[in-house]
């Protein structure tokens, strides 16, 4: 009787990408123990961001864990973060490819904006690249307001300049190395984050399960199999969450951010210089943008 009752219990949980999920048999055991829906915080596949977040995983491990949980009959859900301090927009492009190429193993996906929760450890040691509102002004905020900070940059050297790398001329800073005028620039801005977040929403609405999962509440993942959800998704109309105006504005914002990063960040500029790739003059559609994501990922890996 006890085993019969336990077999009827289905549960869901937020989950880390533990290495246990790299073992297919372990995923089957989780399924047999009632695990039906696991929500993973993938967050990013950029190596520098993974290190900064202390995730302790690799993109290959993410892919294998997602494939194993799907094969075991566990519904997986992936969150990822847009706007993490210090992560250029270019470093988000491979994530679009990752989630597109592995779409059948990622059963649902959702972007989230970087936030500073009141009790988060990052409040006491914020990442570089942001400025947090003084604690006296926090009031009743759950997520503490912050702004992305601007730095002095040299366009010619493609590098950030600290005080020792600049000289003052006529009251303005110049790069001590090449004598070019220094410029104020934010490697990450609200405008760029808004743009890539909107394109992330398009990524989600194009996902194979979106017609069904956009209508069914989360609890449905506890009772519907992938096959059943696929059947619903195939029969339901595809809903648009981003209108043409919002998409057009996002494409302009992101294209501008990519061009600026290619110009100002040396490591990114060198990838373009060493390949046949260049930042397009414009993105006319989401497909144009996705094509550049694919090409950039190949160029960066070469």
mmCIF file of N, CA and C in Angstrom, residues 142-203:
data_model
loop_
_atom_site.group_PDB
_atom_site.id
_atom_site.type_symbol
_atom_site.label_atom_id
_atom_site.label_comp_id
_atom_site.label_asym_id
_atom_site.label_seq_id
_atom_site.Cartn_x
_atom_site.Cartn_y
_atom_site.Cartn_z
ATOM 1 N N UNK A 142 11.900 45.434 -2.766
ATOM 2 C CA UNK A 142 12.302 44.023 -2.708
ATOM 3 C C UNK A 142 13.575 43.839 -3.530
ATOM 4 N N UNK A 143 13.571 44.397 -4.746
ATOM 5 C CA UNK A 143 14.763 44.401 -5.581
ATOM 6 C C UNK A 143 15.370 45.803 -5.530
ATOM 7 N N UNK A 144 16.621 45.891 -5.132
ATOM 8 C CA UNK A 144 17.271 47.170 -4.910
ATOM 9 C C UNK A 144 17.656 47.814 -6.236
ATOM 10 N N UNK A 145 17.259 49.064 -6.480
ATOM 11 C CA UNK A 145 17.591 49.740 -7.739
ATOM 12 C C UNK A 145 19.104 49.919 -7.899
ATOM 13 N N UNK A 146 19.545 49.842 -9.134
ATOM 14 C CA UNK A 146 20.959 50.056 -9.455
ATOM 15 C C UNK A 146 21.041 50.639 -10.859
ATOM 16 N N UNK A 147 22.212 51.138 -11.209
ATOM 17 C CA UNK A 147 22.433 51.600 -12.570
ATOM 18 C C UNK A 147 23.764 51.057 -13.066
ATOM 19 N N UNK A 148 23.840 50.846 -14.387
ATOM 20 C CA UNK A 148 25.097 50.416 -14.978
ATOM 21 C C UNK A 148 26.032 51.623 -15.042
ATOM 22 N N UNK A 149 27.282 51.414 -14.668
ATOM 23 C CA UNK A 149 28.227 52.522 -14.570
ATOM 24 C C UNK A 149 28.982 52.723 -15.883
ATOM 25 N N UNK A 150 29.349 53.970 -16.124
ATOM 26 C CA UNK A 150 30.152 54.318 -17.293
ATOM 27 C C UNK A 150 31.628 54.359 -16.911
ATOM 28 N N UNK A 151 32.478 54.020 -17.861
ATOM 29 C CA UNK A 151 33.918 54.076 -17.664
ATOM 30 C C UNK A 151 34.540 54.944 -18.759
ATOM 31 N N UNK A 152 35.801 55.311 -18.544
ATOM 32 C CA UNK A 152 36.563 55.990 -19.584
ATOM 33 C C UNK A 152 37.177 54.934 -20.499
ATOM 34 N N UNK A 153 36.986 55.113 -21.813
ATOM 35 C CA UNK A 153 37.489 54.161 -22.791
ATOM 36 C C UNK A 153 38.260 54.875 -23.883
ATOM 37 N N UNK A 154 39.225 54.147 -24.465
ATOM 38 C CA UNK A 154 39.932 54.640 -25.648
ATOM 39 C C UNK A 154 39.427 53.870 -26.858
ATOM 40 N N UNK A 155 38.883 54.594 -27.815
ATOM 41 C CA UNK A 155 38.326 53.948 -29.012
ATOM 42 C C UNK A 155 39.436 53.271 -29.828
ATOM 43 N N UNK A 156 40.596 53.924 -29.924
ATOM 44 C CA UNK A 156 41.667 53.375 -30.748
ATOM 45 C C UNK A 156 42.301 52.141 -30.100
ATOM 46 N N UNK A 157 42.577 52.214 -28.809
ATOM 47 C CA UNK A 157 43.193 51.068 -28.109
ATOM 48 C C UNK A 157 42.192 49.995 -27.733
ATOM 49 N N UNK A 158 40.891 50.352 -27.795
ATOM 50 C CA UNK A 158 39.822 49.414 -27.437
ATOM 51 C C UNK A 158 40.022 48.879 -26.017
ATOM 52 N N UNK A 159 40.207 49.788 -25.107
ATOM 53 C CA UNK A 159 40.429 49.358 -23.730
ATOM 54 C C UNK A 159 39.896 50.380 -22.749
ATOM 55 N N UNK A 160 39.540 49.906 -21.557
ATOM 56 C CA UNK A 160 39.095 50.792 -20.485
ATOM 57 C C UNK A 160 40.307 51.487 -19.885
ATOM 58 N N UNK A 161 40.135 52.731 -19.516
ATOM 59 C CA UNK A 161 41.252 53.526 -19.008
ATOM 60 C C UNK A 161 41.015 53.889 -17.546
ATOM 61 N N UNK A 162 41.998 53.566 -16.701
ATOM 62 C CA UNK A 162 41.938 54.077 -15.342
ATOM 63 C C UNK A 162 42.737 55.371 -15.265
ATOM 64 N N UNK A 163 42.808 55.961 -14.094
ATOM 65 C CA UNK A 163 43.441 57.270 -13.961
ATOM 66 C C UNK A 163 44.895 57.262 -14.414
ATOM 67 N N UNK A 164 45.606 56.156 -14.158
ATOM 68 C CA UNK A 164 47.023 56.086 -14.512
ATOM 69 C C UNK A 164 47.250 55.963 -16.011
ATOM 70 N N UNK A 165 46.201 55.625 -16.758
ATOM 71 C CA UNK A 165 46.334 55.443 -18.206
ATOM 72 C C UNK A 165 45.847 56.661 -18.979
ATOM 73 N N UNK A 166 45.561 57.759 -18.267
ATOM 74 C CA UNK A 166 45.064 58.969 -18.921
ATOM 75 C C UNK A 166 45.913 60.166 -18.531
ATOM 76 N N UNK A 167 45.931 61.138 -19.434
ATOM 77 C CA UNK A 167 46.557 62.436 -19.159
ATOM 78 C C UNK A 167 45.527 63.513 -19.466
ATOM 79 N N UNK A 168 45.574 64.592 -18.753
ATOM 80 C CA UNK A 168 44.609 65.675 -18.961
ATOM 81 C C UNK A 168 45.160 66.681 -19.949
ATOM 82 N N UNK A 169 44.358 67.036 -20.926
ATOM 83 C CA UNK A 169 44.691 68.053 -21.917
ATOM 84 C C UNK A 169 43.493 68.981 -22.068
ATOM 85 N N UNK A 170 43.710 70.262 -21.792
ATOM 86 C CA UNK A 170 42.648 71.257 -21.908
ATOM 87 C C UNK A 170 41.422 70.856 -21.073
ATOM 88 N N UNK A 171 41.710 70.261 -19.926
ATOM 89 C CA UNK A 171 40.633 69.877 -19.027
ATOM 90 C C UNK A 171 39.907 68.606 -19.407
ATOM 91 N N UNK A 172 40.390 67.910 -20.426
ATOM 92 C CA UNK A 172 39.756 66.669 -20.874
ATOM 93 C C UNK A 172 40.779 65.544 -20.846
ATOM 94 N N UNK A 173 40.332 64.304 -20.572
ATOM 95 C CA UNK A 173 41.284 63.185 -20.511
ATOM 96 C C UNK A 173 41.627 62.639 -21.889
ATOM 97 N N UNK A 174 42.897 62.268 -22.038
ATOM 98 C CA UNK A 174 43.364 61.596 -23.239
ATOM 99 C C UNK A 174 44.035 60.281 -22.838
ATOM 100 N N UNK A 175 44.045 59.331 -23.772
ATOM 101 C CA UNK A 175 44.732 58.069 -23.555
ATOM 102 C C UNK A 175 46.237 58.332 -23.548
ATOM 103 N N UNK A 176 46.906 57.938 -22.476
ATOM 104 C CA UNK A 176 48.342 58.174 -22.372
ATOM 105 C C UNK A 176 49.124 57.343 -23.371
ATOM 106 N N UNK A 177 48.525 56.273 -23.888
ATOM 107 C CA UNK A 177 49.224 55.387 -24.807
ATOM 108 C C UNK A 177 49.211 55.887 -26.242
ATOM 109 N N UNK A 178 48.027 56.313 -26.727
ATOM 110 C CA UNK A 178 47.927 56.690 -28.143
ATOM 111 C C UNK A 178 47.553 58.155 -28.345
ATOM 112 N N UNK A 179 47.298 58.869 -27.262
ATOM 113 C CA UNK A 179 46.982 60.298 -27.288
ATOM 114 C C UNK A 179 45.601 60.600 -27.881
ATOM 115 N N UNK A 180 44.730 59.571 -27.956
ATOM 116 C CA UNK A 180 43.363 59.811 -28.418
ATOM 117 C C UNK A 180 42.524 60.332 -27.252
ATOM 118 N N UNK A 181 41.466 61.080 -27.585
ATOM 119 C CA UNK A 181 40.566 61.542 -26.548
ATOM 120 C C UNK A 181 39.845 60.346 -25.919
ATOM 121 N N UNK A 182 39.758 60.355 -24.611
ATOM 122 C CA UNK A 182 39.016 59.308 -23.900
ATOM 123 C C UNK A 182 37.521 59.591 -23.993
ATOM 124 N N UNK A 183 36.722 58.533 -23.996
ATOM 125 C CA UNK A 183 35.266 58.660 -24.103
ATOM 126 C C UNK A 183 34.591 57.985 -22.927
ATOM 127 N N UNK A 184 33.467 58.561 -22.507
ATOM 128 C CA UNK A 184 32.621 57.909 -21.516
ATOM 129 C C UNK A 184 31.752 56.876 -22.220
ATOM 130 N N UNK A 185 31.747 55.649 -21.690
ATOM 131 C CA UNK A 185 30.957 54.595 -22.325
ATOM 132 C C UNK A 185 30.591 53.548 -21.291
ATOM 133 N N UNK A 186 29.352 53.069 -21.347
ATOM 134 C CA UNK A 186 28.894 51.990 -20.464
ATOM 135 C C UNK A 186 28.917 50.685 -21.253
ATOM 136 N N UNK A 187 29.770 49.729 -20.885
ATOM 137 C CA UNK A 187 29.796 48.456 -21.601
ATOM 138 C C UNK A 187 28.433 47.751 -21.626
ATOM 139 N N UNK A 188 27.589 48.070 -20.657
ATOM 140 C CA UNK A 188 26.238 47.534 -20.635
ATOM 141 C C UNK A 188 25.297 48.655 -20.226
ATOM 142 N N UNK A 189 24.179 48.768 -20.920
ATOM 143 C CA UNK A 189 23.231 49.854 -20.653
ATOM 144 C C UNK A 189 21.818 49.306 -20.566
ATOM 145 N N UNK A 190 20.939 50.088 -19.964
ATOM 146 C CA UNK A 190 19.533 49.692 -19.873
ATOM 147 C C UNK A 190 18.937 49.508 -21.265
ATOM 148 N N UNK A 191 19.317 50.380 -22.188
ATOM 149 C CA UNK A 191 18.760 50.310 -23.543
ATOM 150 C C UNK A 191 19.143 48.993 -24.218
ATOM 151 N N UNK A 192 20.419 48.615 -24.092
ATOM 152 C CA UNK A 192 20.864 47.366 -24.701
ATOM 153 C C UNK A 192 20.209 46.169 -24.024
ATOM 154 N N UNK A 193 20.096 46.211 -22.698
ATOM 155 C CA UNK A 193 19.466 45.109 -21.964
ATOM 156 C C UNK A 193 17.999 44.985 -22.347
ATOM 157 N N UNK A 194 17.302 46.114 -22.477
ATOM 158 C CA UNK A 194 15.898 46.081 -22.898
ATOM 159 C C UNK A 194 15.768 45.428 -24.268
ATOM 160 N N UNK A 195 16.690 45.763 -25.169
ATOM 161 C CA UNK A 195 16.632 45.213 -26.523
ATOM 162 C C UNK A 195 16.844 43.715 -26.548
ATOM 163 N N UNK A 196 17.878 43.237 -25.854
ATOM 164 C CA UNK A 196 18.168 41.799 -25.882
ATOM 165 C C UNK A 196 17.099 41.026 -25.104
ATOM 166 N N UNK A 197 16.475 41.662 -24.102
ATOM 167 C CA UNK A 197 15.392 41.002 -23.384
ATOM 168 C C UNK A 197 14.188 40.799 -24.310
ATOM 169 N N UNK A 198 13.873 41.807 -25.109
ATOM 170 C CA UNK A 198 12.759 41.672 -26.047
ATOM 171 C C UNK A 198 13.031 40.557 -27.053
ATOM 172 N N UNK A 199 14.260 40.474 -27.565
ATOM 173 C CA UNK A 199 14.597 39.403 -28.497
ATOM 174 C C UNK A 199 14.561 38.041 -27.798
ATOM 175 N N UNK A 200 14.855 38.021 -26.504
ATOM 176 C CA UNK A 200 14.737 36.782 -25.737
ATOM 177 C C UNK A 200 13.281 36.334 -25.654
ATOM 178 N N UNK A 201 12.374 37.308 -25.554
ATOM 179 C CA UNK A 201 10.955 36.967 -25.537
ATOM 180 C C UNK A 201 10.526 36.368 -26.876
ATOM 181 N N UNK A 202 11.094 36.866 -27.967
ATOM 182 C CA UNK A 202 10.796 36.288 -29.282
ATOM 183 C C UNK A 202 11.341 34.864 -29.353
ATOM 184 N N UNK A 203 12.540 34.654 -28.828
ATOM 185 C CA UNK A 203 13.098 33.304 -28.759
ATOM 186 C C UNK A 203 12.124 32.358 -28.068
#
